[in-house]
PDB file of C-alpha atoms and ligand atoms in Angstrom:
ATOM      1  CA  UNK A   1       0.000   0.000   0.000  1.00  0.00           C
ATOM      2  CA  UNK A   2       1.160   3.647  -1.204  1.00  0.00           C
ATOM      3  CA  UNK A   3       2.887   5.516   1.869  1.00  0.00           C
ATOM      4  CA  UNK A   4       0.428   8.020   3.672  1.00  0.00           C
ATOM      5  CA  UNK A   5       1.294  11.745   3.813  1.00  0.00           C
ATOM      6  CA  UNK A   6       0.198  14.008   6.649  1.00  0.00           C
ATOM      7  CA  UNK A   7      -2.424  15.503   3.894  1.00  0.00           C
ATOM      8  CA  UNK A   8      -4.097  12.165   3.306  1.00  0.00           C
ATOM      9  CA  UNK A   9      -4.209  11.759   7.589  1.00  0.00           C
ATOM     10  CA  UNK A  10      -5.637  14.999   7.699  1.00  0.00           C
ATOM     11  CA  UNK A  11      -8.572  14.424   5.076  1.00  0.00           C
ATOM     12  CA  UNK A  12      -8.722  10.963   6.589  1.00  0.00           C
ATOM     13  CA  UNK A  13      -8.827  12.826  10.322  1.00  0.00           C
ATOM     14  CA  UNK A  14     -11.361  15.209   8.830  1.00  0.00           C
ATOM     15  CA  UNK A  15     -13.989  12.966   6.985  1.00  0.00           C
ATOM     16  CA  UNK A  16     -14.243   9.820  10.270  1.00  0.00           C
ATOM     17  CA  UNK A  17     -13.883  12.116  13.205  1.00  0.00           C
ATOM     18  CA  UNK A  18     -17.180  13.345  13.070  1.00  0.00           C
ATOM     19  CA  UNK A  19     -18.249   9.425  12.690  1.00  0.00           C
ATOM     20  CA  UNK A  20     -19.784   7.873  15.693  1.00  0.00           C
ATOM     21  CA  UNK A  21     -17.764   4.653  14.885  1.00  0.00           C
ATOM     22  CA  UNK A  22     -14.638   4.801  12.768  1.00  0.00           C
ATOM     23  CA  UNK A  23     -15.256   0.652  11.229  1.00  0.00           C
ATOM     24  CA  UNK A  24     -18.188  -1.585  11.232  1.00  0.00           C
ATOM     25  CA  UNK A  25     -20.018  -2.536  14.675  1.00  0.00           C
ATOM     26  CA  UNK A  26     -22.658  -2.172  17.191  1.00  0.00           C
ATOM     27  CA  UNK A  27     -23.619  -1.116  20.518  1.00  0.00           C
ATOM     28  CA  UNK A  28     -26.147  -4.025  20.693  1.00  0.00           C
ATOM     29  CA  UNK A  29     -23.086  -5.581  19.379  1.00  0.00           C
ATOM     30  CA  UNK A  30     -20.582  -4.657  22.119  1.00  0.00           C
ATOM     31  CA  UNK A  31     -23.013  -5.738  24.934  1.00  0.00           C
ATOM     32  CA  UNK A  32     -23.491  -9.166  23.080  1.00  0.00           C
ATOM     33  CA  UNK A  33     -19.704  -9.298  23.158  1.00  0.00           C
ATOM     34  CA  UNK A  34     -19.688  -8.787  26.971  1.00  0.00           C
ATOM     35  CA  UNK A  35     -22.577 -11.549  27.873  1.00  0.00           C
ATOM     36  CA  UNK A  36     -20.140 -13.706  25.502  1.00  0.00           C
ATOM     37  CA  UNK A  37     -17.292 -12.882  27.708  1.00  0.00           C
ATOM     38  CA  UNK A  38     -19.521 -13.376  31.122  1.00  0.00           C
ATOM     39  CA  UNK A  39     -18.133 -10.287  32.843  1.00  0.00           C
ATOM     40  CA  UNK A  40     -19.284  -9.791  35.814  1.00  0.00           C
ATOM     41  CA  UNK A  41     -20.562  -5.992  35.533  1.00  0.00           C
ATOM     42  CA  UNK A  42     -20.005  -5.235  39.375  1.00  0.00           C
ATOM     43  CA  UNK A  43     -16.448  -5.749  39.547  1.00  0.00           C
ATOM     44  CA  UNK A  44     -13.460  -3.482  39.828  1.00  0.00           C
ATOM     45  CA  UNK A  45     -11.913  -3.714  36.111  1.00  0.00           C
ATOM     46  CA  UNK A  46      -9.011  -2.334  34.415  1.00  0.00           C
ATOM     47  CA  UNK A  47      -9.351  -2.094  30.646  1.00  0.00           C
ATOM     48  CA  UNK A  48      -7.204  -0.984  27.385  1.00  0.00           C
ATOM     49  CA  UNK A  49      -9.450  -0.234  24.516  1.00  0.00           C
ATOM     50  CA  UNK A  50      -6.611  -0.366  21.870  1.00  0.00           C
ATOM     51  CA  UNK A  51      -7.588   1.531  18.512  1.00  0.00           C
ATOM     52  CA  UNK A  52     -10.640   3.386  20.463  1.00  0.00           C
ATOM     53  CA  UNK A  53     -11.158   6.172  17.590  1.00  0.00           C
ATOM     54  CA  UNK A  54     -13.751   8.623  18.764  1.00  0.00           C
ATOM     55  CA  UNK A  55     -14.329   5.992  21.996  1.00  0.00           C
ATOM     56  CA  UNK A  56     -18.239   4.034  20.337  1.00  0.00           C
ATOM     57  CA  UNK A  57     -16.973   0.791  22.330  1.00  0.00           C
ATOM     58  CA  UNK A  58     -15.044   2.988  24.970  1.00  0.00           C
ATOM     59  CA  UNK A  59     -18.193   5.178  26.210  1.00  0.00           C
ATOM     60  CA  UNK A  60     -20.396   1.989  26.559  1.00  0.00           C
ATOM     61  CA  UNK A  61     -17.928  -0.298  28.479  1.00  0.00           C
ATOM     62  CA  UNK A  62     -17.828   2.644  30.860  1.00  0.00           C
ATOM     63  CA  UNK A  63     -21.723   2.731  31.290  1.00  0.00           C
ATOM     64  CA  UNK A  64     -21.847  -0.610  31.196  1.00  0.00           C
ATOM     65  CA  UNK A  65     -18.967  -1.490  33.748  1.00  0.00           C
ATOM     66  CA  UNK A  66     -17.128  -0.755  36.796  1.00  0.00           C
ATOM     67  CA  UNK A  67     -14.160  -0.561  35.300  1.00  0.00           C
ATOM     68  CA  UNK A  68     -11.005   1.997  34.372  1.00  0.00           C
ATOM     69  CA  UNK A  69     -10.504   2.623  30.802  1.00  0.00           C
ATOM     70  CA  UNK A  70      -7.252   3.492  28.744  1.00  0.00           C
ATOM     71  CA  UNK A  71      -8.657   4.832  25.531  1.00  0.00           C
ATOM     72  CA  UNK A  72      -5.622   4.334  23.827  1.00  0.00           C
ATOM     73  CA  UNK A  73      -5.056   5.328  19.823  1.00  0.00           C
ATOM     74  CA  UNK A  74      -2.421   6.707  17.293  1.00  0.00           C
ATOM     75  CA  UNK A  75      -4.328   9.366  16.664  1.00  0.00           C
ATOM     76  CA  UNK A  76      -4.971  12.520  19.392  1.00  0.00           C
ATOM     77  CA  UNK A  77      -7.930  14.406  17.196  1.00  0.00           C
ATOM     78  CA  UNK A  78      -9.634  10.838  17.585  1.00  0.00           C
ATOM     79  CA  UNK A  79      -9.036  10.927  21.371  1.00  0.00           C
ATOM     80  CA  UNK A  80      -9.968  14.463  21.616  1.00  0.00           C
ATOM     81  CA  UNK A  81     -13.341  13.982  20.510  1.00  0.00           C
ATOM     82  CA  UNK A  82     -13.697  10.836  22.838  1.00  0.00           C
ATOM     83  CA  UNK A  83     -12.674  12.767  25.939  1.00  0.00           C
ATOM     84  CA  UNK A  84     -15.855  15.252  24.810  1.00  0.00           C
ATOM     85  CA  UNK A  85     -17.957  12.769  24.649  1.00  0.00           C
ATOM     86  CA  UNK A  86     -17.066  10.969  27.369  1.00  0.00           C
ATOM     87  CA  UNK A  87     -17.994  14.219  29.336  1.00  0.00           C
ATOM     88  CA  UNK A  88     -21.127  14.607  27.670  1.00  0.00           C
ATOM     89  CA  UNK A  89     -22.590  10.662  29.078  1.00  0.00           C
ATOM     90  CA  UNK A  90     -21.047  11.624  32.296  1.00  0.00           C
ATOM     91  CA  UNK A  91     -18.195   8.675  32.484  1.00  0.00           C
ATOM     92  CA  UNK A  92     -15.166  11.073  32.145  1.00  0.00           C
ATOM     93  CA  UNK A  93     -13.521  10.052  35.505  1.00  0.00           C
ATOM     94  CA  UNK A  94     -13.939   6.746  34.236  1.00  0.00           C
ATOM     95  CA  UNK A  95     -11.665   6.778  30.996  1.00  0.00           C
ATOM     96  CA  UNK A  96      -8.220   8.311  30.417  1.00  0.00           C
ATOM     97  CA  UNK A  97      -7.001   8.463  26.869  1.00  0.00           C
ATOM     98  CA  UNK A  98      -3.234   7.293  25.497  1.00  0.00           C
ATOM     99  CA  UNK A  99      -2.726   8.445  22.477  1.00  0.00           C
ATOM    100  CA  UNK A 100       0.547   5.590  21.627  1.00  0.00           C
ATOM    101  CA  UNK A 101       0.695   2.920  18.583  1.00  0.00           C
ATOM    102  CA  UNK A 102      -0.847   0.000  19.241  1.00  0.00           C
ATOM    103  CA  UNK A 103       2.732  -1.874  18.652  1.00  0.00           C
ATOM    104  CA  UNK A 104       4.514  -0.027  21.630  1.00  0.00           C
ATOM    105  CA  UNK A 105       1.759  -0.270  24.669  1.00  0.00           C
ATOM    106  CA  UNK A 106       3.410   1.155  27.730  1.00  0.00           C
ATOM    107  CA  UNK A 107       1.066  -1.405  30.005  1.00  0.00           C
ATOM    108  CA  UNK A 108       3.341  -3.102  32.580  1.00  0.00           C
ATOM    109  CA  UNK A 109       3.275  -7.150  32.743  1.00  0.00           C
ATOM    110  CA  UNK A 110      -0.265  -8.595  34.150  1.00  0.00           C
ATOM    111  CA  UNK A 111      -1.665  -5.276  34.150  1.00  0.00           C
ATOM    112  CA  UNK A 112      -5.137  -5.141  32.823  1.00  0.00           C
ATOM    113  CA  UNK A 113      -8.137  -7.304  33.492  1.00  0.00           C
ATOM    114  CA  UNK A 114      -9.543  -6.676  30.038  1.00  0.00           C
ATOM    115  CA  UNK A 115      -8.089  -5.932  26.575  1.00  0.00           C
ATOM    116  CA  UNK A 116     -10.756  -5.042  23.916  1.00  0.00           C
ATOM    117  CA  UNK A 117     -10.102  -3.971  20.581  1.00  0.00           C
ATOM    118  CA  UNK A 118     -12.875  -3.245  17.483  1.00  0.00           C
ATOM    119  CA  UNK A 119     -11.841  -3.376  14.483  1.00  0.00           C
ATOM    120  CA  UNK A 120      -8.345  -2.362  15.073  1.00  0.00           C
ATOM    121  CA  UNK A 121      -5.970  -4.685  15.542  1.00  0.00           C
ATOM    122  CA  UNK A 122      -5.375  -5.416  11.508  1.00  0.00           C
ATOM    123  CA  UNK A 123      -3.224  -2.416  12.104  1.00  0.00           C
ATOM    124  CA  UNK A 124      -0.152  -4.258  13.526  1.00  0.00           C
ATOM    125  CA  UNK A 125      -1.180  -7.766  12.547  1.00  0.00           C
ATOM    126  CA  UNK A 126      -3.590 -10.133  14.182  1.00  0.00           C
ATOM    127  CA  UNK A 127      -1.040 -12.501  15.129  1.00  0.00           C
ATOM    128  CA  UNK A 128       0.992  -9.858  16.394  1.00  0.00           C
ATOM    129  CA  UNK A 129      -1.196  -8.267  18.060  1.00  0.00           C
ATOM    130  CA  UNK A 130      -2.225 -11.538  20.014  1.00  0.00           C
ATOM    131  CA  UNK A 131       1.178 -12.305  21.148  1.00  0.00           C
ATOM    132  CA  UNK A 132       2.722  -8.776  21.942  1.00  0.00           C
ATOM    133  CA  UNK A 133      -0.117  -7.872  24.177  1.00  0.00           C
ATOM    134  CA  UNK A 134      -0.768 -11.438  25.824  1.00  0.00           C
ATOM    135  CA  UNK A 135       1.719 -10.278  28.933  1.00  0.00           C
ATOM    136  CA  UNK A 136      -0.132  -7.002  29.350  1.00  0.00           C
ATOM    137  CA  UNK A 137      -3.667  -9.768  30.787  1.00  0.00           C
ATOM    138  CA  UNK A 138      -3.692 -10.898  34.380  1.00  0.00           C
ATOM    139  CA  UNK A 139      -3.806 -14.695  34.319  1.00  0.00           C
ATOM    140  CA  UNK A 140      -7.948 -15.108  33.501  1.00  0.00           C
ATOM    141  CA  UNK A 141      -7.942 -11.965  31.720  1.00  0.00           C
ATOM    142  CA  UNK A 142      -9.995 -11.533  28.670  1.00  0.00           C
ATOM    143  CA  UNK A 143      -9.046 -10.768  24.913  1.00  0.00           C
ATOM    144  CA  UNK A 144     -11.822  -9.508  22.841  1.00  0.00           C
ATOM    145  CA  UNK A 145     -10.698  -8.147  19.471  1.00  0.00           C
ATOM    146  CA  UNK A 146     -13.053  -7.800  15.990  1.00  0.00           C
ATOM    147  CA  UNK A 147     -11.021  -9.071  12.770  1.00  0.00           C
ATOM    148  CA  UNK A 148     -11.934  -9.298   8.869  1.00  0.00           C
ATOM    149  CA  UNK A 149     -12.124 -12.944   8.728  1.00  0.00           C
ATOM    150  CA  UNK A 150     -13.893 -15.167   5.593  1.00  0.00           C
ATOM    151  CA  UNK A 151     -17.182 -16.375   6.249  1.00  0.00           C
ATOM    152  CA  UNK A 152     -16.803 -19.074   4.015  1.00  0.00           C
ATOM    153  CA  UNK A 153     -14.017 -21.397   2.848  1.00  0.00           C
ATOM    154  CA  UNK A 154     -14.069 -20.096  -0.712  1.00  0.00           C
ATOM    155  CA  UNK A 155     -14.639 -16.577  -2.296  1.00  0.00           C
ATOM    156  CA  UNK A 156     -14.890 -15.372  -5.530  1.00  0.00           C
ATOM    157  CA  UNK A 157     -11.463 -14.615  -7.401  1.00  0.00           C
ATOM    158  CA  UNK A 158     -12.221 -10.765  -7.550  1.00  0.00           C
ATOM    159  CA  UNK A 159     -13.157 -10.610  -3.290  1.00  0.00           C
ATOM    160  CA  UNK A 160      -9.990 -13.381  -2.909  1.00  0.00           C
ATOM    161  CA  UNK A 161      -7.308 -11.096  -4.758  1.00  0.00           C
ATOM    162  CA  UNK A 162      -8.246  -7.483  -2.955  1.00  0.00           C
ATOM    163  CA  UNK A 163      -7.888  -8.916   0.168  1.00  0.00           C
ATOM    164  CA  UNK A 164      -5.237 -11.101  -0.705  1.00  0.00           C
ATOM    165  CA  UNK A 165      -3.219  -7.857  -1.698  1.00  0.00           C
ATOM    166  CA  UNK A 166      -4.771  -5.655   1.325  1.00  0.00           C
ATOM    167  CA  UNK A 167      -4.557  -7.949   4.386  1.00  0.00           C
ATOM    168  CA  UNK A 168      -3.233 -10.816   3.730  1.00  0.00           C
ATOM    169  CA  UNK A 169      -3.737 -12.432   7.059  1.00  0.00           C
ATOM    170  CA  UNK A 170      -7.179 -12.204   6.409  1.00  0.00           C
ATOM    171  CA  UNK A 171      -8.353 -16.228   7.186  1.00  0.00           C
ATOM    172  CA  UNK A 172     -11.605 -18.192   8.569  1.00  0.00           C
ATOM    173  CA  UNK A 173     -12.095 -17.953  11.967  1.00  0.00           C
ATOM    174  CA  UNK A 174     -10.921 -21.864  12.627  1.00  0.00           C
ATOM    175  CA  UNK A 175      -7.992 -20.240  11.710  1.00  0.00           C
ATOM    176  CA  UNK A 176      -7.592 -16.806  13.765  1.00  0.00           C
ATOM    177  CA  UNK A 177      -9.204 -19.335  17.019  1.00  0.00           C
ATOM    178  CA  UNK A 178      -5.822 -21.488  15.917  1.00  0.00           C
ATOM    179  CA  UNK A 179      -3.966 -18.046  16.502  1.00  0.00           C
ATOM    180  CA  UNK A 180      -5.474 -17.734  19.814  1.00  0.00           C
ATOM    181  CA  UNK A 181      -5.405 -20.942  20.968  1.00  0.00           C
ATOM    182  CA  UNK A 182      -1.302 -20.971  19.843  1.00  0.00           C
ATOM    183  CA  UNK A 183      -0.467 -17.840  22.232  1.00  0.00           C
ATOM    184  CA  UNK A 184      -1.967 -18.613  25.159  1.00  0.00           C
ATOM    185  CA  UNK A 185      -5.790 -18.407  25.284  1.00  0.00           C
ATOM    186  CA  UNK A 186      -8.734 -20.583  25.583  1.00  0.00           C
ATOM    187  CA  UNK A 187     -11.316 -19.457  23.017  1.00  0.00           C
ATOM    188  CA  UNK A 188     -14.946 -18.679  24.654  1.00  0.00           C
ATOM    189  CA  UNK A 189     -16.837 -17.071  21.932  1.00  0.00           C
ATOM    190  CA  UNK A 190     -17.154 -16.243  18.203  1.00  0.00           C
ATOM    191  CA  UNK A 191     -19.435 -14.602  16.355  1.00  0.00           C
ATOM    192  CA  UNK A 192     -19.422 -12.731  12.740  1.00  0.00           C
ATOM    193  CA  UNK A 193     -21.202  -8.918  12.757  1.00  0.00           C
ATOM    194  CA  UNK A 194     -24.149  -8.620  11.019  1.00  0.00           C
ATOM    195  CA  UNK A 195     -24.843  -6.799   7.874  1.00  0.00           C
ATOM    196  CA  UNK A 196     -26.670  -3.665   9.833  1.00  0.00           C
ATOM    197  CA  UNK A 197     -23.014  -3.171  11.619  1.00  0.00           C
ATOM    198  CA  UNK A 198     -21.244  -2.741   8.021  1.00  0.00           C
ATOM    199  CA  UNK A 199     -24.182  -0.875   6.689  1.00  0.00           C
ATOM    200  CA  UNK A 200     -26.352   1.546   8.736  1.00  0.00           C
ATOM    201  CA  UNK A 201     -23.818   1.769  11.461  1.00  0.00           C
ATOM    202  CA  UNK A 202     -20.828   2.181   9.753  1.00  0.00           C
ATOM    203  CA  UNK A 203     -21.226   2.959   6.055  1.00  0.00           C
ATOM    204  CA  UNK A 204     -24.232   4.742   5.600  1.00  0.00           C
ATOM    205  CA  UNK A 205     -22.991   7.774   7.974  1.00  0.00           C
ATOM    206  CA  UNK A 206     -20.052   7.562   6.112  1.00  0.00           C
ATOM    207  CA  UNK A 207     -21.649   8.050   2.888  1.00  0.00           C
ATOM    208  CA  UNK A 208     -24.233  10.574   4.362  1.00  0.00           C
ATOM    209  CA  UNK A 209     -20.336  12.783   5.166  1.00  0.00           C
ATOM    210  CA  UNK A 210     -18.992  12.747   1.733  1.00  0.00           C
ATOM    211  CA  UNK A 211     -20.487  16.289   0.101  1.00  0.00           C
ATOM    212  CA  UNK A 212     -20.015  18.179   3.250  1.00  0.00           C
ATOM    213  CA  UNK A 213     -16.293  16.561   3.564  1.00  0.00           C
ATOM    214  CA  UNK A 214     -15.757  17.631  -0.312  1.00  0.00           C
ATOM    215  CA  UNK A 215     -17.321  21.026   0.365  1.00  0.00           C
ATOM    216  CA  UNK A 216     -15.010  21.788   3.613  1.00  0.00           C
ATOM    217  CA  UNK A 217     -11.657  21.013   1.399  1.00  0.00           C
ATOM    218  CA  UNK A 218     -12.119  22.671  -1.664  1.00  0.00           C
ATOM    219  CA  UNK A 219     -13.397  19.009  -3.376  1.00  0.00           C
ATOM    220  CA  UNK A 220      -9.499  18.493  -3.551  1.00  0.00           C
ATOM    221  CA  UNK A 221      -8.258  15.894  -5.884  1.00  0.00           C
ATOM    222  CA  UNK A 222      -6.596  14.265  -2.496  1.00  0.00           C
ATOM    223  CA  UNK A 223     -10.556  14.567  -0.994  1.00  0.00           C
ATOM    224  CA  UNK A 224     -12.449  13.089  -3.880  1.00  0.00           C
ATOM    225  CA  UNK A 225      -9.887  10.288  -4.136  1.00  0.00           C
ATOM    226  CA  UNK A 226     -10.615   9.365  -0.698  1.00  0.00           C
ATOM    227  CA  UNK A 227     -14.062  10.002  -1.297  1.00  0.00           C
ATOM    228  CA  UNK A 228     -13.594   7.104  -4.072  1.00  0.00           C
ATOM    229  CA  UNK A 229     -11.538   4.494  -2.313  1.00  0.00           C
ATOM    230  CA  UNK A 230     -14.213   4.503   0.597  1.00  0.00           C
ATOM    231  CA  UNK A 231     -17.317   3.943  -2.158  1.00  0.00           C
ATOM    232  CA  UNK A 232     -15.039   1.506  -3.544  1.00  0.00           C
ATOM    233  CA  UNK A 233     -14.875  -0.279  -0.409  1.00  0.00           C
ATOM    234  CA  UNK A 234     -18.769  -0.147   0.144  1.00  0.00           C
ATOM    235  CA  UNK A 235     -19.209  -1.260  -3.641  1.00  0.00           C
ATOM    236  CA  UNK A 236     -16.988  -4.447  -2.701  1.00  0.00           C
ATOM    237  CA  UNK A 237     -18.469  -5.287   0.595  1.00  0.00           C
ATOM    238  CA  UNK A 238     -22.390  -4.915  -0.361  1.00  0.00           C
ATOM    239  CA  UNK A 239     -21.613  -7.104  -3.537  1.00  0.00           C
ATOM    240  CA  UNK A 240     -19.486  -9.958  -1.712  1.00  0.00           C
ATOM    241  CA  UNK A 241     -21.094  -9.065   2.168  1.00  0.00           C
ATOM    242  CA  UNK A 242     -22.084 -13.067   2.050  1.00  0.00           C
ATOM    243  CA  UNK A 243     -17.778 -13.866   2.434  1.00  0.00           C
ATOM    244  CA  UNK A 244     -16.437 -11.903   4.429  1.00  0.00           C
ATOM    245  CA  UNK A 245     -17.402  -9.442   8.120  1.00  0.00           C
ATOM    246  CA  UNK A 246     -15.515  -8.624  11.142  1.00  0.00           C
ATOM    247  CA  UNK A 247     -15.770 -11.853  13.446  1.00  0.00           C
ATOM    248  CA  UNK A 248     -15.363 -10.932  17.217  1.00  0.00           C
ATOM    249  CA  UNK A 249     -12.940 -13.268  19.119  1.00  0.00           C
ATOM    250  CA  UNK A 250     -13.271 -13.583  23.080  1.00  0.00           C
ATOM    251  CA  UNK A 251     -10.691 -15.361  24.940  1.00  0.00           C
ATOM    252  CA  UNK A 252      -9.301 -16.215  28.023  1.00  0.00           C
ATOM    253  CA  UNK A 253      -5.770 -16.203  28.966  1.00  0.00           C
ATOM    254  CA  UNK A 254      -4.769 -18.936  30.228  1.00  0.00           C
ATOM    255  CA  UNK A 255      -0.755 -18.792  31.206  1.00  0.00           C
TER     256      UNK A 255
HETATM  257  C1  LIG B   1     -11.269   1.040  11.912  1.00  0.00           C
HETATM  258  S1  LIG B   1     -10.879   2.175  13.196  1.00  0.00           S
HETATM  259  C2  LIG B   1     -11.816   1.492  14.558  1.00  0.00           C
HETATM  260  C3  LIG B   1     -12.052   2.513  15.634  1.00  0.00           C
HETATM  261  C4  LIG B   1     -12.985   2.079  16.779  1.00  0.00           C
HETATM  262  N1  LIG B   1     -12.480   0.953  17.520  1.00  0.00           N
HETATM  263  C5  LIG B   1     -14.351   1.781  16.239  1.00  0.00           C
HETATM  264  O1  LIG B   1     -14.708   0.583  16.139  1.00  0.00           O
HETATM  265  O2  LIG B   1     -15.066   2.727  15.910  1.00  0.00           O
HETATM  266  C6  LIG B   1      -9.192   1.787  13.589  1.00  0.00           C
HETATM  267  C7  LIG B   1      -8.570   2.696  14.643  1.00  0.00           C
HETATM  268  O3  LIG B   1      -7.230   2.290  14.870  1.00  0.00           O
HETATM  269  C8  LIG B   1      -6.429   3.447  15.014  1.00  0.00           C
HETATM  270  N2  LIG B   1      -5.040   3.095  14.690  1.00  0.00           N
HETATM  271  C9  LIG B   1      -4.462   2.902  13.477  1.00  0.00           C
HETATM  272  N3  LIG B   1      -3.184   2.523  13.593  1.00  0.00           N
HETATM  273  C10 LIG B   1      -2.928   2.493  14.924  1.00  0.00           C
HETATM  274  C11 LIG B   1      -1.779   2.184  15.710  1.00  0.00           C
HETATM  275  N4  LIG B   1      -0.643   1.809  15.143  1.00  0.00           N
HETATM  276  N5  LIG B   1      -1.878   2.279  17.056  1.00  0.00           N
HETATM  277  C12 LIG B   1      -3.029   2.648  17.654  1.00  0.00           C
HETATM  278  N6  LIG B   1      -4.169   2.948  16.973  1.00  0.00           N
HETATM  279  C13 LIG B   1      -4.112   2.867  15.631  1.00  0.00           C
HETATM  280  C14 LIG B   1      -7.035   4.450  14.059  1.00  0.00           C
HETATM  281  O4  LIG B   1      -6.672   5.769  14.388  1.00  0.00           O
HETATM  282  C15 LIG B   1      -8.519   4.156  14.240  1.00  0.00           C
HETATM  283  O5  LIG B   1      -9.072   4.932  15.273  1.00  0.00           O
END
């Protein structure tokens, strides 16, 4: 993939901050995740929400919870607008942002209770994601992470060779539980996200963005090509949506 320059973060920056989720997912979602996991909502928890964005997942584990949250993500305009809204649903003194990459966490060994992560951890690597962070869990600590992963065992040659060039560790989930199971964890839930997470939570806002996010930067050749490679990506995912979602992984450590 072609090098980003600060221009294309900033357009980037500019068209998802104002999203309420930056990838596909669900606040029904999220609390299906947690019954998965079988948290038990009254206890004292500490939690890393690694890749937050603008804090969708974040703000409800705090209402949800009795837990501490570091809202941690690469990118501080993100965080900034989490920290706002974090005010707004009263759970500020709840969640403290880190804005860090997700490859150099400064979490000390057997630190957190919790590690959740939608649709973020593609950024360094599933795999490597898995193991790096692994020491971070107290023994019976809990991994949840959402990952592209193929619904089926075969896929059309076009849907096979985008993804093939754009993640490559994109795989079934027998295969990302294998990754789990490899590094320390004992698998206790699975499930794929459902179309209405791709599409009215994630896309459709999206889409509803584009003119003002043209209008507020001129329509920029740099803006409308972003503009494209997003409708590009909804084009592929509403005509292949039967492959391929984000599968959400919940595990327990087990070392
Ligand atoms: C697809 S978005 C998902 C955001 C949020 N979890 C959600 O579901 O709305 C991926 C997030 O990962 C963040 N990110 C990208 N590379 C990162 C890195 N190396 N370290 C930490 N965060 C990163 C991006 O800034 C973005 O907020």
């Amino acid at each position: 993939m072609k090098d980003k320059t600060m221009d294309d973060y900033t357009l980037l920056i500019d068209l998802h901050k104002q999203g309420y989720r930056q990838g596909p997912g669900g606040d029904a979602e999220t609390e299906l995740t947690l019954n998965l996991a079988m948290i038990d909502r009254a206890a004292p928890l500490k939690i890393a929400d690694v890749g937050c964005g603008t804090g969708a997942s974040t703000i409800l584990l705090a209402r949800l919870l009795n837990a501490q949250i570091t809202a941690v993500d690469l990118l501080q305009d993100f965080l900034d607008v989490l920290s706002e809204r974090a005010e707004s649903a009263g759970v500020a003194d709840r969640i403290s942002t880190l804005a860090c990459s997700m490859d150099s966490l400064p979490f000390t060994n057997e630190q957190l209770d919790v590690i959740w992560s939608e649709g973020a951890i593609y950024n360094i690597g599933f795999e490597k994601g898995v193991a790096e962070w692994q020491r971070f869990l107290k023994a019976g600590g809990l991994f949840v992470a959402s990952e592209i992963t193929w619904l089926t065992d075969s896929r059309p040659p076009e849907l096979q060779k985008h993804w093939d060039s754009a993640y490559p560790e994109i795989d079934v989930a027998s295969a990302k539980i294998k990754v789990l199971e490899k590094h320390g964890y004992s698998p206790i839930g699975y499930f794929a996200l459902p179309e209405h997470c791709w599409l009215d939570e994630y896309y459709r806002p999206m889409q509803a963005r584009f003119e003002d996010f043209l209008n507020r930067n001129g329509s920029s050749e740099k803006a409308r090509e972003i503009v494209a490679v997003e409708q590009r990506e909804i084009d592929l995912y509403e005509t292949y949506k039967t492959y391929i979602s984000y599968g959400v992984y919940v595990a327990r450590k087990t070392e």
